[in-house]
Amino acid sequence: MNKRILNIRAHHFLCMQGFQGYGYSSKFVIHMSEIVNYIRENLDCKIRLINSCDDICSACFKNRYNQCIDKEVYNMDNIVLTKLELGNGDIIRAKEGFDIVNDRLNTEEDVKDICRDCRWTEKCLWHLKHIEKIDL
């Protein structure tokens, strides 16, 4: 990846905290892993938090012509942006974003409020209880 600004859905930025290699397909997992690893290794990189398809979504089967067919994820993005007190399209450095996530979204209730019926919620809750978050 180059030095461009990464477009990341707000809920994907939250998912990065507990990402354990689960996903919709091996293609999606590989792609998500590449982006997560890049961001974790380049905490100064700039990220544009958005509430629409992002750089990760290109490997998702729910992405149809750069529109997600799962409308619930738009709600998840907007809840995350609201809780982080950020707006759609705001650009932040990864480290700053992880600091904000660690400060404002750090309870089981936060995860349940955002993730609701997401199939990966239990994985994230396990992470929240057992693993240190990205500590910068």
CSV table of N, CA and C in Angstrom, one decimal:
chain,number,residue,atom,x,y,z
A,1,MET,N,0.8,-1.2,0.0
A,1,MET,CA,0.0,0.0,0.0
A,1,MET,C,0.9,1.2,0.0
A,2,ASN,N,0.4,2.3,-0.6
A,2,ASN,CA,1.2,3.5,-0.6
A,2,ASN,C,0.7,4.5,0.4
A,3,LYS,N,1.2,5.7,0.3
A,3,LYS,CA,0.9,6.7,1.3
A,3,LYS,C,-0.4,7.4,1.2
A,4,ARG,N,-1.3,6.9,0.3
A,4,ARG,CA,-2.6,7.6,0.1
A,4,ARG,C,-3.4,7.4,1.4
A,5,ILE,N,-4.5,8.2,1.4
A,5,ILE,CA,-5.4,8.1,2.6
A,5,ILE,C,-6.3,6.9,2.3
A,6,LEU,N,-6.4,6.1,3.4
A,6,LEU,CA,-7.2,4.9,3.3
A,6,LEU,C,-8.6,5.2,3.6
A,7,ASN,N,-9.6,4.8,2.8
A,7,ASN,CA,-11.0,4.9,3.2
A,7,ASN,C,-11.4,3.7,4.0
A,8,ILE,N,-11.8,3.9,5.2
A,8,ILE,CA,-12.2,2.8,6.1
A,8,ILE,C,-13.6,3.1,6.7
A,9,ARG,N,-14.5,2.1,6.5
A,9,ARG,CA,-15.8,2.3,7.2
A,9,ARG,C,-15.6,2.4,8.7
A,10,ALA,N,-16.5,3.2,9.3
A,10,ALA,CA,-16.3,3.4,10.7
A,10,ALA,C,-16.4,2.1,11.5
A,11,HIS,N,-17.3,1.2,11.1
A,11,HIS,CA,-17.4,-0.1,11.9
A,11,HIS,C,-16.2,-1.0,11.6
A,12,HIS,N,-15.6,-0.9,10.4
A,12,HIS,CA,-14.4,-1.7,10.1
A,12,HIS,C,-13.3,-1.2,11.0
A,13,PHE,N,-13.2,0.1,11.3
A,13,PHE,CA,-12.2,0.6,12.2
A,13,PHE,C,-12.3,0.0,13.6
A,14,LEU,N,-13.6,-0.1,14.0
A,14,LEU,CA,-13.8,-0.7,15.3
A,14,LEU,C,-13.4,-2.2,15.2
A,15,CYS,N,-13.8,-2.9,14.2
A,15,CYS,CA,-13.5,-4.3,14.0
A,15,CYS,C,-12.0,-4.6,14.1
A,16,MET,N,-11.2,-3.6,13.6
A,16,MET,CA,-9.8,-3.9,13.6
A,16,MET,C,-9.2,-4.1,15.0
A,17,GLN,N,-9.9,-3.6,16.0
A,17,GLN,CA,-9.4,-3.8,17.4
A,17,GLN,C,-9.4,-5.3,17.8
A,18,GLY,N,-10.4,-6.0,17.3
A,18,GLY,CA,-10.6,-7.4,17.7
A,18,GLY,C,-10.4,-8.4,16.6
A,19,PHE,N,-9.9,-7.9,15.4
A,19,PHE,CA,-9.9,-8.8,14.3
A,19,PHE,C,-9.0,-10.0,14.5
A,20,GLN,N,-9.6,-11.2,14.3
A,20,GLN,CA,-8.9,-12.4,14.6
A,20,GLN,C,-8.8,-13.4,13.4
A,21,GLY,N,-9.0,-12.8,12.2
A,21,GLY,CA,-8.9,-13.6,11.0
A,21,GLY,C,-10.2,-14.3,10.6
A,22,TYR,N,-11.3,-13.9,11.1
A,22,TYR,CA,-12.6,-14.4,10.7
A,22,TYR,C,-13.2,-13.5,9.6
A,23,GLY,N,-14.0,-14.0,8.7
A,23,GLY,CA,-14.6,-13.2,7.7
A,23,GLY,C,-15.5,-14.0,6.8
A,24,TYR,N,-16.1,-13.3,5.9
A,24,TYR,CA,-17.1,-13.9,5.0
A,24,TYR,C,-16.5,-15.0,4.0
A,25,SER,N,-15.3,-14.8,3.7
A,25,SER,CA,-14.6,-15.7,2.7
A,25,SER,C,-13.1,-15.6,2.9
A,26,SER,N,-12.3,-16.5,2.4
A,26,SER,CA,-10.9,-16.5,2.5
A,26,SER,C,-10.4,-15.2,1.8
A,27,LYS,N,-11.0,-14.8,0.7
A,27,LYS,CA,-10.6,-13.6,0.0
A,27,LYS,C,-10.8,-12.4,0.8
A,28,PHE,N,-11.9,-12.3,1.5
A,28,PHE,CA,-12.2,-11.2,2.4
A,28,PHE,C,-11.2,-11.2,3.6
A,29,VAL,N,-10.9,-12.3,4.2
A,29,VAL,CA,-10.0,-12.4,5.3
A,29,VAL,C,-8.6,-12.0,4.9
A,30,ILE,N,-8.1,-12.5,3.8
A,30,ILE,CA,-6.8,-12.1,3.3
A,30,ILE,C,-6.7,-10.6,3.1
A,31,HIS,N,-7.7,-10.0,2.4
A,31,HIS,CA,-7.7,-8.6,2.2
A,31,HIS,C,-7.8,-7.8,3.4
A,32,MET,N,-8.7,-8.1,4.3
A,32,MET,CA,-8.8,-7.4,5.6
A,32,MET,C,-7.5,-7.5,6.4
A,33,SER,N,-6.9,-8.7,6.4
A,33,SER,CA,-5.7,-8.9,7.1
A,33,SER,C,-4.6,-8.0,6.6
A,34,GLU,N,-4.5,-7.9,5.3
A,34,GLU,CA,-3.5,-7.0,4.7
A,34,GLU,C,-3.7,-5.5,5.1
A,35,ILE,N,-4.9,-5.1,5.1
A,35,ILE,CA,-5.2,-3.7,5.5
A,35,ILE,C,-5.0,-3.5,7.0
A,36,VAL,N,-5.5,-4.4,7.8
A,36,VAL,CA,-5.3,-4.3,9.2
A,36,VAL,C,-3.8,-4.3,9.6
A,37,ASN,N,-3.0,-5.2,9.0
A,37,ASN,CA,-1.6,-5.3,9.3
A,37,ASN,C,-0.9,-4.0,8.9
A,38,TYR,N,-1.3,-3.5,7.7
A,38,TYR,CA,-0.6,-2.2,7.2
A,38,TYR,C,-0.9,-1.1,8.2
A,39,ILE,N,-2.1,-1.0,8.6
A,39,ILE,CA,-2.5,0.1,9.5
A,39,ILE,C,-1.8,0.0,10.9
A,40,ARG,N,-1.7,-1.3,11.4
A,40,ARG,CA,-1.1,-1.5,12.7
A,40,ARG,C,0.4,-1.2,12.6
A,41,GLU,N,1.0,-1.4,11.4
A,41,GLU,CA,2.4,-1.2,11.3
A,41,GLU,C,2.8,0.2,10.8
A,42,ASN,N,1.8,1.0,10.5
A,42,ASN,CA,1.9,2.4,10.0
A,42,ASN,C,0.9,3.3,10.7
A,43,LEU,N,1.1,3.4,12.0
A,43,LEU,CA,0.1,4.1,12.8
A,43,LEU,C,0.0,5.6,12.5
A,44,ASP,N,0.9,6.1,11.7
A,44,ASP,CA,0.9,7.5,11.3
A,44,ASP,C,0.1,7.7,10.0
A,45,CYS,N,-0.3,6.5,9.4
A,45,CYS,CA,-1.1,6.6,8.1
A,45,CYS,C,-2.4,7.4,8.4
A,46,LYS,N,-2.9,8.0,7.3
A,46,LYS,CA,-4.1,8.7,7.4
A,46,LYS,C,-5.3,7.9,7.0
A,47,ILE,N,-6.4,8.0,7.7
A,47,ILE,CA,-7.6,7.2,7.4
A,47,ILE,C,-8.8,8.2,7.3
A,48,ARG,N,-9.6,8.0,6.3
A,48,ARG,CA,-10.8,8.7,6.1
A,48,ARG,C,-11.9,7.8,6.6
A,49,LEU,N,-12.6,8.1,7.7
A,49,LEU,CA,-13.7,7.3,8.3
A,49,LEU,C,-14.9,7.6,7.5
A,50,ILE,N,-15.6,6.6,7.0
A,50,ILE,CA,-16.8,6.8,6.1
A,50,ILE,C,-17.9,5.9,6.5
A,51,ASN,N,-19.1,6.1,6.0
A,51,ASN,CA,-20.2,5.3,6.3
A,51,ASN,C,-20.7,4.6,5.0
A,52,SER,N,-19.8,4.2,4.2
A,52,SER,CA,-20.1,3.6,2.9
A,52,SER,C,-19.0,2.6,2.5
A,53,CYS,N,-19.1,2.0,1.4
A,53,CYS,CA,-18.1,1.0,1.0
A,53,CYS,C,-16.7,1.6,1.0
A,54,ASP,N,-15.7,0.8,1.5
A,54,ASP,CA,-14.4,1.3,1.7
A,54,ASP,C,-13.4,0.4,1.0
A,55,ASP,N,-12.1,0.6,1.4
A,55,ASP,CA,-11.0,-0.2,0.8
A,55,ASP,C,-11.1,-1.7,1.1
A,56,ILE,N,-11.7,-2.0,2.2
A,56,ILE,CA,-11.9,-3.4,2.7
A,56,ILE,C,-13.0,-4.0,1.9
A,57,CYS,N,-14.1,-3.3,1.6
A,57,CYS,CA,-15.3,-3.8,1.0
A,57,CYS,C,-15.0,-4.4,-0.4
A,58,SER,N,-14.0,-4.0,-1.0
A,58,SER,CA,-13.7,-4.5,-2.4
A,58,SER,C,-13.7,-6.0,-2.5
A,59,ALA,N,-13.4,-6.7,-1.3
A,59,ALA,CA,-13.3,-8.1,-1.3
A,59,ALA,C,-14.5,-8.8,-0.7
A,60,CYS,N,-15.6,-8.0,-0.5
A,60,CYS,CA,-16.8,-8.6,0.1
A,60,CYS,C,-17.9,-8.9,-0.9
A,61,PHE,N,-18.5,-10.0,-0.7
A,61,PHE,CA,-19.6,-10.4,-1.6
A,61,PHE,C,-20.8,-9.6,-1.5
A,62,LYS,N,-20.9,-8.8,-0.4
A,62,LYS,CA,-22.1,-7.9,-0.3
A,62,LYS,C,-21.9,-6.6,-1.0
A,63,ASN,N,-20.8,-6.4,-1.6
A,63,ASN,CA,-20.5,-5.1,-2.3
A,63,ASN,C,-20.9,-5.3,-3.8
A,64,ARG,N,-21.9,-4.5,-4.1
A,64,ARG,CA,-22.5,-4.5,-5.5
A,64,ARG,C,-22.3,-3.1,-6.1
A,65,TYR,N,-21.4,-3.0,-7.0
A,65,TYR,CA,-21.2,-1.7,-7.7
A,65,TYR,C,-20.9,-0.6,-6.6
A,66,ASN,N,-20.0,-1.0,-5.7
A,66,ASN,CA,-19.5,-0.1,-4.6
A,66,ASN,C,-20.7,0.4,-3.7
A,67,GLN,N,-21.7,-0.4,-3.6
A,67,GLN,CA,-22.8,-0.2,-2.6
A,67,GLN,C,-23.0,-1.5,-1.9
A,68,CYS,N,-23.1,-1.4,-0.5
A,68,CYS,CA,-23.3,-2.6,0.3
A,68,CYS,C,-24.8,-3.0,0.3
A,69,ILE,N,-25.1,-4.2,0.0
A,69,ILE,CA,-26.5,-4.7,0.0
A,69,ILE,C,-27.0,-4.9,1.4
A,70,ASP,N,-26.2,-4.9,2.4
A,70,ASP,CA,-26.6,-5.1,3.8
A,70,ASP,C,-26.8,-3.7,4.4
A,71,LYS,N,-28.0,-3.2,4.4
A,71,LYS,CA,-28.3,-1.9,4.9
A,71,LYS,C,-28.0,-1.7,6.4
A,72,GLU,N,-27.9,-2.7,7.2
A,72,GLU,CA,-27.7,-2.6,8.6
A,72,GLU,C,-26.2,-2.0,8.9
A,73,VAL,N,-25.3,-2.3,8.0
A,73,VAL,CA,-23.9,-1.9,8.2
A,73,VAL,C,-23.8,-0.4,8.1
A,74,TYR,N,-24.7,0.3,7.4
A,74,TYR,CA,-24.7,1.8,7.4
A,74,TYR,C,-25.1,2.3,8.7
A,75,ASN,N,-26.1,1.6,9.4
A,75,ASN,CA,-26.4,2.0,10.7
A,75,ASN,C,-25.3,1.8,11.7
A,76,MET,N,-24.6,0.7,11.6
A,76,MET,CA,-23.4,0.5,12.4
A,76,MET,C,-22.4,1.6,12.2
A,77,ASP,N,-22.1,1.9,11.0
A,77,ASP,CA,-21.1,3.0,10.7
A,77,ASP,C,-21.5,4.3,11.4
A,78,ASN,N,-22.8,4.7,11.2
A,78,ASN,CA,-23.3,5.9,11.8
A,78,ASN,C,-23.3,5.9,13.3
A,79,ILE,N,-23.6,4.8,13.9
A,79,ILE,CA,-23.5,4.7,15.4
A,79,ILE,C,-22.0,4.9,15.9
A,80,VAL,N,-21.1,4.2,15.2
A,80,VAL,CA,-19.7,4.4,15.5
A,80,VAL,C,-19.2,5.8,15.4
A,81,LEU,N,-19.6,6.4,14.3
A,81,LEU,CA,-19.2,7.8,14.1
A,81,LEU,C,-19.7,8.7,15.2
A,82,THR,N,-21.0,8.5,15.5
A,82,THR,CA,-21.6,9.3,16.6
A,82,THR,C,-20.9,9.1,17.9
A,83,LYS,N,-20.7,7.8,18.3
A,83,LYS,CA,-20.0,7.5,19.6
A,83,LYS,C,-18.6,8.1,19.6
A,84,LEU,N,-17.9,8.1,18.4
A,84,LEU,CA,-16.5,8.6,18.4
A,84,LEU,C,-16.5,10.1,18.3
A,85,GLU,N,-17.7,10.7,18.1
A,85,GLU,CA,-17.9,12.2,17.9
A,85,GLU,C,-17.1,12.6,16.7
A,86,LEU,N,-17.2,11.9,15.6
A,86,LEU,CA,-16.5,12.2,14.3
A,86,LEU,C,-17.6,12.2,13.2
A,87,GLY,N,-17.3,12.9,12.1
A,87,GLY,CA,-18.2,13.0,11.0
A,87,GLY,C,-17.8,12.1,9.9
A,88,ASN,N,-18.8,11.8,9.0
A,88,ASN,CA,-18.5,11.0,7.8
A,88,ASN,C,-17.5,11.8,7.0
A,89,GLY,N,-16.4,11.1,6.6
A,89,GLY,CA,-15.4,11.7,5.8
A,89,GLY,C,-14.2,12.4,6.6
A,90,ASP,N,-14.3,12.4,7.9
A,90,ASP,CA,-13.2,13.0,8.7
A,90,ASP,C,-12.0,12.2,8.5
A,91,ILE,N,-10.9,12.9,8.4
A,91,ILE,CA,-9.6,12.2,8.2
A,91,ILE,C,-8.8,12.3,9.5
A,92,ILE,N,-8.3,11.2,10.0
A,92,ILE,CA,-7.5,11.1,11.2
A,92,ILE,C,-6.3,10.2,11.0
A,93,ARG,N,-5.3,10.3,11.8
A,93,ARG,CA,-4.2,9.3,11.8
A,93,ARG,C,-4.6,8.1,12.5
A,94,ALA,N,-4.2,6.9,12.1
A,94,ALA,CA,-4.6,5.7,12.7
A,94,ALA,C,-4.4,5.7,14.2
A,95,LYS,N,-3.3,6.1,14.7
A,95,LYS,CA,-3.0,6.1,16.2
A,95,LYS,C,-4.1,7.0,16.9
A,96,GLU,N,-4.4,8.1,16.4
A,96,GLU,CA,-5.4,9.0,17.0
A,96,GLU,C,-6.7,8.2,17.0
A,97,GLY,N,-7.1,7.6,15.9
A,97,GLY,CA,-8.3,6.8,15.8
A,97,GLY,C,-8.4,5.7,16.9
A,98,PHE,N,-7.3,4.9,17.0
A,98,PHE,CA,-7.3,3.9,18.0
A,98,PHE,C,-7.4,4.4,19.4
A,99,ASP,N,-6.7,5.5,19.6
A,99,ASP,CA,-6.8,6.2,21.0
A,99,ASP,C,-8.3,6.6,21.3
A,100,ILE,N,-9.0,7.1,20.3
A,100,ILE,CA,-10.4,7.5,20.5
A,100,ILE,C,-11.3,6.3,20.7
A,101,VAL,N,-11.0,5.2,19.9
A,101,VAL,CA,-11.8,4.0,20.1
A,101,VAL,C,-11.6,3.4,21.5
A,102,ASN,N,-10.3,3.4,21.9
A,102,ASN,CA,-10.0,2.8,23.2
A,102,ASN,C,-10.7,3.6,24.3
A,103,ASP,N,-10.8,4.9,24.1
A,103,ASP,CA,-11.3,5.8,25.1
A,103,ASP,C,-12.8,5.8,25.2
A,104,ARG,N,-13.5,5.7,24.0
A,104,ARG,CA,-14.9,5.9,23.9
A,104,ARG,C,-15.7,4.7,23.7
A,105,LEU,N,-15.1,3.6,23.3
A,105,LEU,CA,-15.8,2.3,23.0
A,105,LEU,C,-15.1,1.2,23.7
A,106,ASN,N,-15.3,1.1,25.0
A,106,ASN,CA,-14.6,0.1,25.7
A,106,ASN,C,-15.4,-0.8,26.6
A,107,THR,N,-16.7,-0.9,26.4
A,107,THR,CA,-17.5,-1.7,27.2
A,107,THR,C,-18.3,-2.8,26.3
A,108,GLU,N,-18.7,-3.8,27.0
A,108,GLU,CA,-19.5,-4.8,26.3
A,108,GLU,C,-20.8,-4.2,25.7
A,109,GLU,N,-21.4,-3.2,26.5
A,109,GLU,CA,-22.6,-2.5,26.0
A,109,GLU,C,-22.3,-1.7,24.7
A,110,ASP,N,-21.1,-1.1,24.6
A,110,ASP,CA,-20.8,-0.4,23.4
A,110,ASP,C,-20.8,-1.3,22.2
A,111,VAL,N,-20.1,-2.5,22.4
A,111,VAL,CA,-20.1,-3.4,21.2
A,111,VAL,C,-21.5,-3.9,20.9
A,112,LYS,N,-22.3,-4.3,21.9
A,112,LYS,CA,-23.6,-4.8,21.6
A,112,LYS,C,-24.5,-3.7,21.0
A,113,ASP,N,-24.3,-2.5,21.4
A,113,ASP,CA,-25.1,-1.4,20.8
A,113,ASP,C,-24.8,-1.1,19.4
A,114,ILE,N,-23.5,-1.3,19.0
A,114,ILE,CA,-23.1,-1.0,17.6
A,114,ILE,C,-23.3,-2.3,16.8
A,115,CYS,N,-22.9,-3.4,17.3
A,115,CYS,CA,-22.8,-4.6,16.4
A,115,CYS,C,-24.1,-5.4,16.4
A,116,ARG,N,-24.9,-5.3,17.3
A,116,ARG,CA,-26.3,-5.9,17.4
A,116,ARG,C,-26.3,-7.4,16.9
A,117,ASP,N,-26.7,-7.6,15.6
A,117,ASP,CA,-26.9,-9.0,15.1
A,117,ASP,C,-25.7,-9.4,14.3
A,118,CYS,N,-24.6,-8.7,14.3
A,118,CYS,CA,-23.4,-9.1,13.5
A,118,CYS,C,-22.9,-10.5,13.9
A,119,ARG,N,-22.6,-11.3,13.0
A,119,ARG,CA,-22.2,-12.7,13.3
A,119,ARG,C,-20.9,-12.8,14.0
A,120,TRP,N,-20.1,-11.7,14.0
A,120,TRP,CA,-18.8,-11.7,14.7
A,120,TRP,C,-18.8,-11.1,16.0
A,121,THR,N,-20.0,-10.7,16.5
A,121,THR,CA,-20.1,-10.0,17.8
A,121,THR,C,-19.4,-10.7,19.0
A,122,GLU,N,-19.7,-12.0,19.0
A,122,GLU,CA,-19.1,-12.8,20.1
A,122,GLU,C,-17.6,-12.9,20.1
A,123,LYS,N,-17.0,-12.9,18.9
A,123,LYS,CA,-15.6,-12.8,18.7
A,123,LYS,C,-15.0,-11.5,19.3
A,124,CYS,N,-15.7,-10.4,19.0
A,124,CYS,CA,-15.3,-9.1,19.4
A,124,CYS,C,-15.4,-9.0,21.0
A,125,LEU,N,-16.5,-9.6,21.5
A,125,LEU,CA,-16.7,-9.5,22.9
A,125,LEU,C,-15.6,-10.4,23.6
A,126,TRP,N,-15.3,-11.5,23.0
A,126,TRP,CA,-14.2,-12.3,23.6
A,126,TRP,C,-12.9,-11.5,23.6
A,127,HIS,N,-12.6,-10.8,22.5
A,127,HIS,CA,-11.4,-10.0,22.5
A,127,HIS,C,-11.4,-8.9,23.5
A,128,LEU,N,-12.6,-8.2,23.7
A,128,LEU,CA,-12.7,-7.2,24.6
A,128,LEU,C,-12.4,-7.6,26.0
A,129,LYS,N,-12.8,-8.9,26.4
A,129,LYS,CA,-12.6,-9.4,27.7
A,129,LYS,C,-11.2,-10.0,27.9
A,130,HIS,N,-10.6,-10.5,26.9
A,130,HIS,CA,-9.4,-11.3,27.1
A,130,HIS,C,-8.1,-10.7,26.5
A,131,ILE,N,-8.1,-9.8,25.6
A,131,ILE,CA,-6.9,-9.3,25.0
A,131,ILE,C,-6.8,-7.8,25.2
A,132,GLU,N,-5.6,-7.4,25.3
A,132,GLU,CA,-5.4,-5.9,25.4
A,132,GLU,C,-5.7,-5.3,24.0
A,133,LYS,N,-6.3,-4.2,24.0
A,133,LYS,CA,-6.6,-3.5,22.8
A,133,LYS,C,-5.3,-3.0,22.2
A,134,ILE,N,-5.3,-2.5,21.0
A,134,ILE,CA,-4.1,-1.9,20.4
A,134,ILE,C,-3.7,-0.7,21.3
A,135,ASP,N,-2.6,-0.9,22.0
A,135,ASP,CA,-2.2,0.1,23.0
A,135,ASP,C,-1.0,0.9,22.3
A,136,LEU,N,-1.3,2.2,22.1
A,136,LEU,CA,-0.4,3.0,21.4
A,136,LEU,C,0.3,4.0,22.3
